[in-house]
Coordinates of C-alpha atoms in Angstrom, one line a residue:
X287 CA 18.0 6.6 -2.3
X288 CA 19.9 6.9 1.1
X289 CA 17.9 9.4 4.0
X290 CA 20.8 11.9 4.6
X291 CA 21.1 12.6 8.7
X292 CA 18.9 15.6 9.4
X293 CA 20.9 18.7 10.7
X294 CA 20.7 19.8 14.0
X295 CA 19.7 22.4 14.3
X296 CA 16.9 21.1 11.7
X297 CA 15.9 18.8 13.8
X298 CA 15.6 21.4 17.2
X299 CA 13.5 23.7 14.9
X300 CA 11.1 20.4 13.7
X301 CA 10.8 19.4 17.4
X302 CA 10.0 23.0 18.4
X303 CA 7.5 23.1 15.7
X304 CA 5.6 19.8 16.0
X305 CA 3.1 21.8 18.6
X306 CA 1.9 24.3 16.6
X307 CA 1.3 22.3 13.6
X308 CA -1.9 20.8 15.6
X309 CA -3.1 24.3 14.9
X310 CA -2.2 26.1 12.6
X311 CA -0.7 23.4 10.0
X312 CA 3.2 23.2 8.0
X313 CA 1.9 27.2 8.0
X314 CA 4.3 30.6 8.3
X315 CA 2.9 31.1 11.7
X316 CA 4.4 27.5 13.2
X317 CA 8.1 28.1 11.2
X318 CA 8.2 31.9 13.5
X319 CA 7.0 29.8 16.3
X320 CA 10.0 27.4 16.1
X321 CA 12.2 30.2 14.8
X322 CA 11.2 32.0 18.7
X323 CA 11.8 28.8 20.5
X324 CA 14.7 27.9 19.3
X325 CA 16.5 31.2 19.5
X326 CA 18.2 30.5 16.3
X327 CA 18.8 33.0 13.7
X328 CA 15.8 33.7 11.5
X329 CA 18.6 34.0 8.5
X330 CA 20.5 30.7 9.7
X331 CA 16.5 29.2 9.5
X332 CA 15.7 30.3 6.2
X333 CA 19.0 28.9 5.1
X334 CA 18.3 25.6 6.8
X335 CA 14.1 25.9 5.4
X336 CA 14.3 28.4 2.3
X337 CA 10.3 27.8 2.3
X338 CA 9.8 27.5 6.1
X339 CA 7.4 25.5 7.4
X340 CA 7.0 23.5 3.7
X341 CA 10.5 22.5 4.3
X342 CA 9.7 21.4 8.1
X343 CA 7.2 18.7 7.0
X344 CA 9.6 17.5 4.3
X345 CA 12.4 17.0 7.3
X346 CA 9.4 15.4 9.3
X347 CA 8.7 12.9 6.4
X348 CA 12.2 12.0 6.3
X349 CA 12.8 11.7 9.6
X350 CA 10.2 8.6 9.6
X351 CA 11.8 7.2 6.4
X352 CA 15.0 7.0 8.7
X353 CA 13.6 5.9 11.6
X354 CA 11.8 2.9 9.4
X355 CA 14.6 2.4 7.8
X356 CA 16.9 1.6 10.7
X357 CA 14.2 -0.7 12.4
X358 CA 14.2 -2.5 8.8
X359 CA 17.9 -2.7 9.3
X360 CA 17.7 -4.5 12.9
X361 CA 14.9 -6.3 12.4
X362 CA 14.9 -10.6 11.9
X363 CA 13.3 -10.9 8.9
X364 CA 15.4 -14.5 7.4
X365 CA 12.1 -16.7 8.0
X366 CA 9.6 -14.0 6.7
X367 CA 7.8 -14.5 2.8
X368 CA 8.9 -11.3 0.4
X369 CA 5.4 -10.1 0.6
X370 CA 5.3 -10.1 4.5
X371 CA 8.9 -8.4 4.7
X372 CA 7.3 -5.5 2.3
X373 CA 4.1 -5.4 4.9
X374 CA 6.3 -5.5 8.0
X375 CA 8.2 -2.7 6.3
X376 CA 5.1 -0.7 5.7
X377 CA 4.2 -1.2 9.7
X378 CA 7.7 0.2 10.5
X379 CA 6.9 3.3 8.7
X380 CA 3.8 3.7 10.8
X381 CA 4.8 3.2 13.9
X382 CA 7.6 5.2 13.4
X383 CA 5.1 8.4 13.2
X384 CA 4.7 10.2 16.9
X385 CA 2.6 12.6 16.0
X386 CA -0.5 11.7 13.5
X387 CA -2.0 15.2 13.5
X388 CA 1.4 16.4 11.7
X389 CA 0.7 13.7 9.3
X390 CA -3.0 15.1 8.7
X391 CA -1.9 18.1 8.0
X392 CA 0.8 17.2 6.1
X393 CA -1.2 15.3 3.5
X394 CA -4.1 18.5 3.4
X395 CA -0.4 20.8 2.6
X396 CA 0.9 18.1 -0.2
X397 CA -2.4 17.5 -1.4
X398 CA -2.4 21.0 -2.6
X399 CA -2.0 21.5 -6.4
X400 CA 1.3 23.4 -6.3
X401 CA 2.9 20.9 -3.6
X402 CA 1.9 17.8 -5.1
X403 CA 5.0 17.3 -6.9
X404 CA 6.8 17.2 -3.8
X405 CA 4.0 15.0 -2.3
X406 CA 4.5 12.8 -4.9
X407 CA 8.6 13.0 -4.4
X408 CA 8.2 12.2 -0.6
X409 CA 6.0 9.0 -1.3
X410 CA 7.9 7.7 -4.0
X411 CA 10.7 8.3 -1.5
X412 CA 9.5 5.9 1.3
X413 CA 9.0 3.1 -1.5
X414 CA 12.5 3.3 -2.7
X415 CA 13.5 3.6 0.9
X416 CA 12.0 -0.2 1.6
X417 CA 12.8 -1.4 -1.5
X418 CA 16.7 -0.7 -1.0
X419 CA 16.3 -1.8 2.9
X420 CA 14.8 -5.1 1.2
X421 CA 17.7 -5.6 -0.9
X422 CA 16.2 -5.1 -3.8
X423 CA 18.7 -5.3 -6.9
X424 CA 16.9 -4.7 -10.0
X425 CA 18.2 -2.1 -12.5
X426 CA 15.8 -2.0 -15.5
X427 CA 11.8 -1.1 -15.8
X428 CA 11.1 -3.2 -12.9
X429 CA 12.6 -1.4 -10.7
X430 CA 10.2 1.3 -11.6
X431 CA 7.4 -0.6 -11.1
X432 CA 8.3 -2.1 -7.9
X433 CA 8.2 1.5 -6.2
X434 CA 5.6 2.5 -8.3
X435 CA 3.2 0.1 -7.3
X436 CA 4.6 0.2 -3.2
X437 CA 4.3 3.8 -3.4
X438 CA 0.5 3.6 -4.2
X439 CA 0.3 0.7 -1.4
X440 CA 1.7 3.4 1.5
X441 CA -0.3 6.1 0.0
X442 CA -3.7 4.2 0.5
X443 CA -2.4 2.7 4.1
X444 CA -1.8 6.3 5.3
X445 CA -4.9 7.5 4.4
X446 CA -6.6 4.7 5.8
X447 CA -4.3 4.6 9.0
X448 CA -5.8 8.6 9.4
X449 CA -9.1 7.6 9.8
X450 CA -8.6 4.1 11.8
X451 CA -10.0 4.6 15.5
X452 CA -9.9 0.7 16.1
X453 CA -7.5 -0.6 19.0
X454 CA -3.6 -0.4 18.2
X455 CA -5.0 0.4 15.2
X456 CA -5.5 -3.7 13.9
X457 CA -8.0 -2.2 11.0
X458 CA -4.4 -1.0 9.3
X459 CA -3.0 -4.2 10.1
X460 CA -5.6 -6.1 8.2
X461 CA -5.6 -3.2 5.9
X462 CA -1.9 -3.8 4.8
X463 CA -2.6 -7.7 4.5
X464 CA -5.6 -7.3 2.3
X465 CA -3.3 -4.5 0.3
X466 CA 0.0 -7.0 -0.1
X467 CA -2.4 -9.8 -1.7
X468 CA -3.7 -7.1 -4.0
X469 CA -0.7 -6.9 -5.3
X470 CA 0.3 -10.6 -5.2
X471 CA -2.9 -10.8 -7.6
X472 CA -1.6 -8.5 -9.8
X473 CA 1.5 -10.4 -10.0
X474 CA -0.1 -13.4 -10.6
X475 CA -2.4 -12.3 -13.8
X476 CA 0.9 -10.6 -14.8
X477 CA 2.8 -14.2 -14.7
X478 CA -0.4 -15.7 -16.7
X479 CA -0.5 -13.3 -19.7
X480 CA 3.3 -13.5 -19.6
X481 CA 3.1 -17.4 -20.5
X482 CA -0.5 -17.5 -21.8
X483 CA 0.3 -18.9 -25.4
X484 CA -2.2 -16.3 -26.9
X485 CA -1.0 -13.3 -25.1
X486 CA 2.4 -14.1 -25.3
X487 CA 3.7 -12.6 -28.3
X488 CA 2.2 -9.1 -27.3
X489 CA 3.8 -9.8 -23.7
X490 CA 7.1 -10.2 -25.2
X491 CA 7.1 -7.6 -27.8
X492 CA 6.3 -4.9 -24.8
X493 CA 9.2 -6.5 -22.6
X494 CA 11.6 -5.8 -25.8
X495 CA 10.1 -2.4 -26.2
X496 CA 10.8 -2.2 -22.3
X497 CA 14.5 -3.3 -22.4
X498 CA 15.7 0.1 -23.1
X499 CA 14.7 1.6 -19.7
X500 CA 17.2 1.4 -16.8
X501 CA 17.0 2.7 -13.3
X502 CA 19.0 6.0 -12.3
X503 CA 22.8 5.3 -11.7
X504 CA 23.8 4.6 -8.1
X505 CA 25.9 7.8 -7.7
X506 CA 25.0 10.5 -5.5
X507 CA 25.6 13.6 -7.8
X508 CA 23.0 12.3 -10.6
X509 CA 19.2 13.6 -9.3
X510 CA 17.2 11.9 -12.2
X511 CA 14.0 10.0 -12.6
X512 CA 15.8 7.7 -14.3
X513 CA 16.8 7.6 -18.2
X514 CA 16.5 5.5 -21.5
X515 CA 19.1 3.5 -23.2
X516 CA 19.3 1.6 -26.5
X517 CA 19.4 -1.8 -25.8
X518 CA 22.6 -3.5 -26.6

């Protein structure tokens, strides 16, 4: 997944916005607000944000994905471990938030019942985001996996990272550490029923039965989860 540029106009109505959400959330009332400021057609808006404000945090989300993403991009990281390219990419996408309240709010609007698909879309989004900036090149069930697992990584840090008062916020930084090692330990017990000689044969009849499943093709007209093949 590649974070299209953000229209203009988009991105005047999402800076003119950011105020209001403080008080009164990704709500109706903060899309007019912007709508006024801007000067912009309310028709021209609702073309650009066909559910207003909803689509304004959506942009806002993005916008940190491609902020991250471009940091990632000019960032050293040839003498870093894997795991602490994944945590540096993770700090990226924090610092690239300017405004934590809109966060806040944002996760109270997709924690909603009826938004949490798109919640869900957003996250999975940033994982896929560092995974790509990482070079990642894996095409069958592990490259479900790997954003899978990320995506439950940033969720946790940003909920954390809401609530973390300590100075330049080094709770989240340890936070992230403690996070990346979970995972690591995961991988490891992974590793050891993989070559465990009495879990092996049930290790390797789930990796045939997992063959099948590839990731979504690399072209930009195909919006799918991903899809199964018969293994050749």
């Amino acid at each position: 997944m590649m974070t299209a540029p953000i229209d203009p106009a988009l991105n005047q109505l999402l800076d003119a916005a950011l105020p209001h959400v403080a008080f009164d959330g990704w709500a109706p009332r903060t899309f007019d607000a912007a709508i006024a400021e801007v000067g912009i057609d309310p028709a021209h808006a609702q073309t650009l944000c066909p559910r207003g404000a909803v689509d304004l945090a959506i942009a806002y989300h993005k916008r940190g994905d491609a902020a991250m993403v471009a940091a990632l991009n000019n960032a050293d990281l040839r003498d870093m471990r894997f795991r602490d390219k994944v945590a540096h990419a993770i700090r990226l996408r924090i610092r690239a938030i300017d405004d934590k309240e809109a966060v806040r709010r944002g996760t109270s609007l997709f924690a909603l019942p009826h938004m949490a698909a798109d919640g869900a879309k957003l996250v999975w989004g940033t994982a896929d985001e560092i995974w790509t900036a990482l070079g990642d090149s894996s095409r069958d069930v592990n490259w479900y996996t790997k954003r899978l697992t990320l995506a439950g990584v940033y969720s946790s840090v940003v909920l954390f990272w809401l609530g973390d008062d300590s100075l330049d916020a080094q709770a989240t930084d340890a936070f992230i550490d403690r996070r990346i090692d979970n995972v690591m330990q995961f991988e490891k017990v992974k590793a050891q029923v993989r070559d465990n000689p009495l879990t092996k044969p049930f290790a390797a009849t789930l990796e045939r039965m997992m063959s099948g499943v590839k990731a979504p093709p690399k072209t930009p007209d195909v919006d799918l989860p991903g899809m199964w093949r018969d293994p050749q």
